[in-house]
mmCIF file of C-alpha atoms and ligand atoms in Angstrom:
data_model
loop_
_atom_site.group_PDB
_atom_site.id
_atom_site.type_symbol
_atom_site.label_atom_id
_atom_site.label_comp_id
_atom_site.label_asym_id
_atom_site.label_seq_id
_atom_site.Cartn_x
_atom_site.Cartn_y
_atom_site.Cartn_z
ATOM 1 C CA MET A 1 -56.088 30.524 95.677
ATOM 2 C CA PRO A 2 -53.232 28.462 97.152
ATOM 3 C CA VAL A 3 -53.707 27.236 100.729
ATOM 4 C CA ILE A 4 -50.086 27.975 101.621
ATOM 5 C CA ARG A 5 -47.802 30.642 100.214
ATOM 6 C CA LEU A 6 -44.330 31.355 101.542
ATOM 7 C CA SER A 7 -42.465 34.207 99.972
ATOM 8 C CA ARG A 8 -38.782 34.992 100.514
ATOM 9 C CA LEU A 9 -38.992 33.298 103.871
ATOM 10 C CA SER A 10 -35.845 33.349 105.973
ATOM 11 C CA HIS A 11 -35.406 32.570 109.611
ATOM 12 C CA ALA A 12 -32.419 32.864 111.916
ATOM 13 C CA TYR A 13 -32.796 31.694 115.523
ATOM 14 C CA ARG A 14 -29.514 33.510 116.179
ATOM 15 C CA PRO A 15 -28.295 36.491 114.193
ATOM 16 C CA GLY A 16 -26.589 35.363 111.016
ATOM 17 C CA VAL A 17 -27.272 31.630 111.484
ATOM 18 C CA PHE A 18 -30.062 30.792 109.069
ATOM 19 C CA ALA A 19 -32.368 27.810 109.677
ATOM 20 C CA LEU A 20 -34.297 28.779 106.525
ATOM 21 C CA ARG A 21 -33.064 30.899 103.680
ATOM 22 C CA ASP A 22 -35.168 32.523 100.953
ATOM 23 C CA VAL A 23 -37.794 29.825 100.812
ATOM 24 C CA GLU A 24 -40.472 30.196 98.143
ATOM 25 C CA LEU A 25 -43.288 27.706 98.341
ATOM 26 C CA THR A 26 -46.853 27.554 97.090
ATOM 27 C CA VAL A 27 -49.108 24.640 97.984
ATOM 28 C CA GLU A 28 -52.528 24.112 96.434
ATOM 29 C CA GLN A 29 -55.478 22.571 98.193
ATOM 30 C CA GLY A 30 -55.430 18.773 98.282
ATOM 31 C CA GLU A 31 -51.700 18.296 97.726
ATOM 32 C CA ARG A 32 -49.703 15.815 99.789
ATOM 33 C CA VAL A 33 -46.320 17.425 100.264
ATOM 34 C CA ALA A 34 -43.271 15.802 101.838
ATOM 35 C CA LEU A 35 -40.625 18.108 103.247
ATOM 36 C CA LEU A 36 -37.599 15.945 102.816
ATOM 37 C CA GLY A 37 -34.194 16.609 104.283
ATOM 38 C CA GLU A 38 -31.648 15.489 106.803
ATOM 39 C CA SER A 39 -31.711 16.478 110.448
ATOM 40 C CA GLY A 40 -31.151 20.218 110.818
ATOM 41 C CA ALA A 41 -32.287 21.003 107.264
ATOM 42 C CA GLY A 42 -35.046 23.318 108.522
ATOM 43 C CA LYS A 43 -38.143 21.124 108.168
ATOM 44 C CA SER A 44 -39.534 21.730 111.659
ATOM 45 C CA THR A 45 -38.818 25.438 111.424
ATOM 46 C CA LEU A 46 -40.768 25.634 108.171
ATOM 47 C CA LEU A 47 -43.741 23.799 109.704
ATOM 48 C CA ARG A 48 -43.640 26.095 112.752
ATOM 49 C CA CYS A 49 -43.717 29.131 110.469
ATOM 50 C CA LEU A 50 -46.918 27.763 108.937
ATOM 51 C CA ASN A 51 -48.833 27.655 112.200
ATOM 52 C CA GLY A 52 -47.325 30.821 113.622
ATOM 53 C CA LEU A 53 -45.203 29.181 116.325
ATOM 54 C CA VAL A 54 -42.143 30.734 114.716
ATOM 55 C CA THR A 55 -42.199 34.287 113.413
ATOM 56 C CA PRO A 56 -39.741 34.354 110.534
ATOM 57 C CA THR A 57 -36.957 36.894 110.491
ATOM 58 C CA THR A 58 -38.007 38.044 107.024
ATOM 59 C CA GLY A 59 -40.559 37.097 104.391
ATOM 60 C CA THR A 60 -44.271 36.461 104.374
ATOM 61 C CA VAL A 61 -46.373 33.456 105.327
ATOM 62 C CA THR A 62 -49.911 33.238 103.978
ATOM 63 C CA VAL A 63 -52.045 30.309 105.078
ATOM 64 C CA LEU A 64 -55.673 29.854 104.005
ATOM 65 C CA GLY A 65 -55.562 33.383 102.679
ATOM 66 C CA GLN A 66 -54.401 34.871 105.983
ATOM 67 C CA PRO A 67 -51.113 36.653 106.690
ATOM 68 C CA VAL A 68 -50.029 34.517 109.657
ATOM 69 C CA ASN A 69 -47.647 37.046 111.185
ATOM 70 C CA LEU A 70 -49.939 40.023 110.935
ATOM 71 C CA LEU A 71 -52.859 38.419 112.749
ATOM 72 C CA GLY A 72 -54.030 39.388 116.198
ATOM 73 C CA GLU A 73 -54.360 36.812 118.970
ATOM 74 C CA ASP A 74 -58.007 35.968 118.194
ATOM 75 C CA GLU A 75 -57.532 35.737 114.439
ATOM 76 C CA ARG A 76 -54.519 33.518 114.899
ATOM 77 C CA ARG A 77 -56.487 31.200 117.176
ATOM 78 C CA LEU A 78 -59.243 30.933 114.565
ATOM 79 C CA LEU A 79 -56.672 30.128 111.901
ATOM 80 C CA ARG A 80 -54.950 27.485 114.085
ATOM 81 C CA ARG A 81 -58.283 25.764 114.489
ATOM 82 C CA ARG A 82 -58.211 25.105 110.744
ATOM 83 C CA ILE A 83 -54.720 23.575 110.907
ATOM 84 C CA GLY A 84 -54.275 20.130 112.463
ATOM 85 C CA MET A 85 -50.897 18.989 113.761
ATOM 86 C CA VAL A 86 -49.475 15.520 114.264
ATOM 87 C CA PHE A 87 -46.125 14.983 115.921
ATOM 88 C CA GLN A 88 -43.279 12.515 116.184
ATOM 89 C CA GLU A 89 -43.861 12.278 119.954
ATOM 90 C CA PHE A 90 -47.652 12.175 119.412
ATOM 91 C CA ASN A 91 -48.307 15.046 121.912
ATOM 92 C CA LEU A 92 -51.209 13.287 123.571
ATOM 93 C CA ILE A 93 -52.316 13.346 127.186
ATOM 94 C CA GLU A 94 -51.243 9.863 128.260
ATOM 95 C CA ARG A 95 -53.406 9.594 131.380
ATOM 96 C CA MET A 96 -56.573 10.502 129.471
ATOM 97 C CA THR A 97 -58.687 8.321 127.223
ATOM 98 C CA VAL A 98 -58.668 8.181 123.456
ATOM 99 C CA LEU A 99 -62.022 9.979 123.349
ATOM 100 C CA GLN A 100 -60.832 12.756 125.665
ATOM 101 C CA ASN A 101 -57.722 13.266 123.559
ATOM 102 C CA VAL A 102 -59.715 13.407 120.346
ATOM 103 C CA LEU A 103 -62.096 15.915 121.939
ATOM 104 C CA VAL A 104 -59.092 18.204 122.421
ATOM 105 C CA GLY A 105 -59.501 18.751 118.673
ATOM 106 C CA ARG A 106 -62.823 20.407 119.492
ATOM 107 C CA LEU A 107 -61.400 22.735 122.158
ATOM 108 C CA GLY A 108 -61.008 25.579 119.692
ATOM 109 C CA TYR A 109 -64.765 25.370 119.187
ATOM 110 C CA VAL A 110 -65.965 25.137 122.787
ATOM 111 C CA SER A 111 -65.980 28.133 125.127
ATOM 112 C CA ALA A 112 -63.196 28.161 127.725
ATOM 113 C CA TRP A 113 -65.384 27.639 130.782
ATOM 114 C CA LYS A 114 -67.261 24.792 129.177
ATOM 115 C CA SER A 115 -64.035 23.058 128.204
ATOM 116 C CA CYS A 116 -62.788 23.433 131.800
ATOM 117 C CA LEU A 117 -65.854 21.562 132.920
ATOM 118 C CA ARG A 118 -65.388 19.142 129.993
ATOM 119 C CA LEU A 119 -68.879 19.979 128.800
ATOM 120 C CA PHE A 120 -68.598 19.078 125.182
ATOM 121 C CA PRO A 121 -71.801 19.231 123.142
ATOM 122 C CA SER A 122 -73.067 15.764 122.298
ATOM 123 C CA ALA A 123 -72.544 16.548 118.607
ATOM 124 C CA ASP A 124 -68.829 16.962 119.380
ATOM 125 C CA VAL A 125 -68.733 13.643 121.199
ATOM 126 C CA GLN A 126 -70.440 11.963 118.245
ATOM 127 C CA LEU A 127 -68.013 13.571 115.821
ATOM 128 C CA ALA A 128 -65.066 12.429 117.964
ATOM 129 C CA GLN A 129 -66.451 8.875 118.045
ATOM 130 C CA SER A 130 -66.756 8.851 114.276
ATOM 131 C CA CYS A 131 -63.164 10.136 113.911
ATOM 132 C CA ILE A 132 -61.979 7.342 116.204
ATOM 133 C CA GLU A 133 -63.683 4.855 113.880
ATOM 134 C CA GLN A 134 -62.231 6.512 110.798
ATOM 135 C CA VAL A 135 -58.700 5.881 112.068
ATOM 136 C CA GLY A 136 -59.513 2.257 112.856
ATOM 137 C CA LEU A 137 -59.629 2.507 116.651
ATOM 138 C CA ASN A 138 -63.157 1.161 117.068
ATOM 139 C CA GLY A 139 -63.623 -0.061 120.616
ATOM 140 C CA TYR A 140 -60.753 2.020 122.050
ATOM 141 C CA ALA A 141 -62.643 5.227 122.906
ATOM 142 C CA HIS A 142 -62.399 4.653 126.650
ATOM 143 C CA THR A 143 -58.887 3.192 126.708
ATOM 144 C CA LYS A 144 -56.213 5.369 128.291
ATOM 145 C CA VAL A 145 -53.668 6.515 125.735
ATOM 146 C CA ARG A 146 -50.759 5.263 127.851
ATOM 147 C CA ASN A 147 -51.944 1.706 127.182
ATOM 148 C CA LEU A 148 -51.728 2.046 123.400
ATOM 149 C CA SER A 149 -48.946 1.116 120.971
ATOM 150 C CA GLY A 150 -47.054 3.819 119.079
ATOM 151 C CA GLY A 151 -49.054 3.268 115.912
ATOM 152 C CA GLN A 152 -52.312 3.462 117.824
ATOM 153 C CA LYS A 153 -51.169 6.673 119.508
ATOM 154 C CA GLN A 154 -50.447 8.241 116.146
ATOM 155 C CA ARG A 155 -53.930 7.207 115.026
ATOM 156 C CA VAL A 156 -55.310 9.124 118.011
ATOM 157 C CA GLY A 157 -53.267 12.147 116.928
ATOM 158 C CA ILE A 158 -54.764 11.885 113.460
ATOM 159 C CA ALA A 159 -58.280 11.455 114.860
ATOM 160 C CA ARG A 160 -57.738 14.655 116.862
ATOM 161 C CA ALA A 161 -56.873 16.525 113.640
ATOM 162 C CA LEU A 162 -59.957 15.007 111.976
ATOM 163 C CA ALA A 163 -62.166 16.088 114.885
ATOM 164 C CA GLN A 164 -60.808 19.563 114.397
ATOM 165 C CA GLN A 165 -62.091 19.327 110.795
ATOM 166 C CA ALA A 166 -58.738 20.750 109.805
ATOM 167 C CA GLU A 167 -58.309 21.977 106.257
ATOM 168 C CA ILE A 168 -54.550 21.504 106.504
ATOM 169 C CA ILE A 169 -52.811 18.697 108.375
ATOM 170 C CA LEU A 170 -49.178 19.338 109.250
ATOM 171 C CA GLY A 171 -47.041 16.460 110.463
ATOM 172 C CA ASP A 172 -43.598 16.869 112.003
ATOM 173 C CA GLU A 173 -41.867 13.521 111.474
ATOM 174 C CA PRO A 174 -45.126 11.643 112.132
ATOM 175 C CA ILE A 175 -43.574 8.224 111.445
ATOM 176 C CA ALA A 176 -40.080 8.684 112.855
ATOM 177 C CA ASN A 177 -40.892 6.717 116.029
ATOM 178 C CA LEU A 178 -42.680 3.849 114.294
ATOM 179 C CA ASP A 179 -41.508 0.587 112.738
ATOM 180 C CA ILE A 180 -41.654 0.185 108.971
ATOM 181 C CA ARG A 181 -44.988 -1.621 108.764
ATOM 182 C CA THR A 182 -46.712 0.761 111.170
ATOM 183 C CA SER A 183 -45.194 3.730 109.320
ATOM 184 C CA GLN A 184 -46.760 2.497 106.102
ATOM 185 C CA GLU A 185 -50.140 2.080 107.794
ATOM 186 C CA ILE A 186 -49.989 5.631 109.140
ATOM 187 C CA MET A 187 -48.931 7.054 105.765
ATOM 188 C CA ARG A 188 -51.729 5.121 104.055
ATOM 189 C CA LEU A 189 -54.222 6.487 106.575
ATOM 190 C CA LEU A 190 -53.080 10.067 105.952
ATOM 191 C CA ARG A 191 -53.271 9.513 102.201
ATOM 192 C CA ASP A 192 -56.795 8.126 102.465
ATOM 193 C CA ILE A 193 -57.904 11.067 104.597
ATOM 194 C CA ASN A 194 -56.418 13.454 102.046
ATOM 195 C CA ARG A 195 -58.283 11.722 99.229
ATOM 196 C CA ARG A 196 -61.555 11.562 101.106
ATOM 197 C CA THR A 197 -61.654 15.001 102.722
ATOM 198 C CA GLY A 198 -59.454 17.011 100.358
ATOM 199 C CA ALA A 199 -57.414 18.256 103.330
ATOM 200 C CA THR A 200 -53.969 19.459 102.299
ATOM 201 C CA ILE A 201 -51.178 17.496 103.938
ATOM 202 C CA VAL A 202 -47.632 18.683 104.593
ATOM 203 C CA LEU A 203 -45.298 16.273 106.379
ATOM 204 C CA SER A 204 -41.671 16.503 107.319
ATOM 205 C CA LEU A 205 -40.008 13.189 106.634
ATOM 206 C CA HIS A 206 -36.539 11.830 106.268
ATOM 207 C CA ASP A 207 -37.755 8.492 104.896
ATOM 208 C CA VAL A 208 -37.369 8.740 101.128
ATOM 209 C CA ASP A 209 -39.460 5.660 100.358
ATOM 210 C CA ALA A 210 -42.401 6.847 102.457
ATOM 211 C CA ALA A 211 -42.275 10.253 100.793
ATOM 212 C CA ARG A 212 -42.157 8.754 97.304
ATOM 213 C CA HIS A 213 -44.886 6.221 97.958
ATOM 214 C CA PHE A 214 -47.463 8.283 99.744
ATOM 215 C CA CYS A 215 -46.956 11.915 98.753
ATOM 216 C CA THR A 216 -47.642 13.725 95.493
ATOM 217 C CA ARG A 217 -44.890 16.284 95.756
ATOM 218 C CA ILE A 218 -41.487 16.529 97.334
ATOM 219 C CA VAL A 219 -39.841 19.658 98.641
ATOM 220 C CA GLY A 220 -36.187 18.944 99.355
ATOM 221 C CA LEU A 221 -34.545 21.092 102.012
ATOM 222 C CA ARG A 222 -30.847 21.248 102.569
ATOM 223 C CA ALA A 223 -29.241 23.613 105.074
ATOM 224 C CA GLY A 224 -32.368 25.769 105.061
ATOM 225 C CA GLU A 225 -32.673 26.081 101.301
ATOM 226 C CA VAL A 226 -35.107 24.444 98.897
ATOM 227 C CA VAL A 227 -32.913 22.349 96.600
ATOM 228 C CA PHE A 228 -35.760 20.480 94.897
ATOM 229 C CA ASP A 229 -39.467 21.073 94.451
ATOM 230 C CA GLY A 230 -41.460 18.837 92.173
ATOM 231 C CA ALA A 231 -43.745 15.887 91.623
ATOM 232 C CA VAL A 232 -42.622 12.599 93.212
ATOM 233 C CA GLU A 233 -42.148 11.141 89.728
ATOM 234 C CA ARG A 234 -39.347 13.632 89.165
ATOM 235 C CA CYS A 235 -37.598 12.795 92.415
ATOM 236 C CA ASP A 236 -34.944 10.414 91.092
ATOM 237 C CA GLU A 237 -31.660 9.278 92.627
ATOM 238 C CA LYS A 238 -29.873 12.410 91.480
ATOM 239 C CA VAL A 239 -32.377 14.528 93.330
ATOM 240 C CA ILE A 240 -32.034 12.400 96.456
ATOM 241 C CA GLN A 241 -28.257 12.873 96.276
ATOM 242 C CA ARG A 242 -28.770 16.620 96.034
ATOM 243 C CA ILE A 243 -31.011 16.631 99.101
ATOM 244 C CA PHE A 244 -29.013 14.296 101.322
ATOM 245 C CA TYR A 245 -25.322 14.346 100.354
HETATM 246 N N1 ADP B 1 -35.181 26.712 119.049
HETATM 247 C C1 ADP B 1 -34.034 26.782 118.354
HETATM 248 N N2 ADP B 1 -33.043 27.617 118.735
HETATM 249 C C2 ADP B 1 -31.909 27.711 118.030
HETATM 250 N N3 ADP B 1 -31.633 27.017 116.918
HETATM 251 C C3 ADP B 1 -32.578 26.162 116.493
HETATM 252 C C4 ADP B 1 -33.830 25.999 117.183
HETATM 253 N N4 ADP B 1 -34.565 25.081 116.518
HETATM 254 C C5 ADP B 1 -33.826 24.677 115.478
HETATM 255 N N5 ADP B 1 -32.636 25.312 115.453
HETATM 256 C C6 ADP B 1 -31.583 25.163 114.424
HETATM 257 O O1 ADP B 1 -32.149 25.486 113.172
HETATM 258 C C7 ADP B 1 -31.727 24.579 112.167
HETATM 259 C C8 ADP B 1 -32.922 23.861 111.543
HETATM 260 O O2 ADP B 1 -33.535 23.057 112.536
HETATM 261 P P1 ADP B 1 -34.912 22.295 112.325
HETATM 262 O O3 ADP B 1 -35.877 23.215 111.705
HETATM 263 O O4 ADP B 1 -35.262 21.680 113.621
HETATM 264 O O5 ADP B 1 -34.487 21.189 111.254
HETATM 265 P P2 ADP B 1 -35.111 19.736 110.979
HETATM 266 O O6 ADP B 1 -36.501 19.721 111.505
HETATM 267 O O7 ADP B 1 -35.013 19.581 109.495
HETATM 268 O O8 ADP B 1 -34.222 18.767 111.700
HETATM 269 C C9 ADP B 1 -30.744 23.630 112.854
HETATM 270 O O9 ADP B 1 -29.440 24.112 112.636
HETATM 271 C C10 ADP B 1 -31.115 23.732 114.303
HETATM 272 O O10 ADP B 1 -30.000 23.489 115.126
HETATM 273 MG MG1 MG B 2 -37.376 18.463 112.867
#
């Protein structure tokens, strides 16, 4: 069973103006997919459809076997727990520590009143510590996020997804705010996590080299339509032209 299936997906934020048009996409477990396209192509909209933040105008979204737009509040929350998100702007709580931010990944698992009191089970704290080590931030658990570099912040974002034990990791331009070397480190980290845990990874990117180097498959979006879908090996210059020009 595929982990993601989009069928005839279209979305218009305003009537008649389509951000996505007739998108068909099936992703199998363990793939590393790059959504490639210029600004405005519809990459973020597609990612938001996957976690239910956007309800598409038409079409169906099935994630981990669940019809995202037909779920009730509770079911949707349970599904979101299985989907980790990393962001261009990191979406961390700057005044809190690395450990506290990573523990946010456990919030879906802790009852509301306990999380208000920040009473995380010690197993959660241990898991968070191990995720912090897995992303190479040993020794930073008690550092406030605002004192970290961009690359380190993105590592915290990834550790949060790991702590969530997410089966799918979605990234919306996760390297757009980073320099080239740091971008490569972050892409390598995501690739290693994918290989080790089998988590499916879907990233929106506009960096062709990063997509080709670190992903297994490229989905090219242009003006809301899929103009290429195939293995990275097939993504030659002609394809890049089709996606970007
Ligand atoms: N919240 C919104 N309201 C209205 N239009 C939007 C909104 N978000 C995105 N759009 C439009 O939808 C299209 C696709 O945007 P987006 O999915 O953000 O593309 P990308 O992530 O590839 O840059 C663009 O034309 C954009 O202006
Ligand atoms: Mg975007």
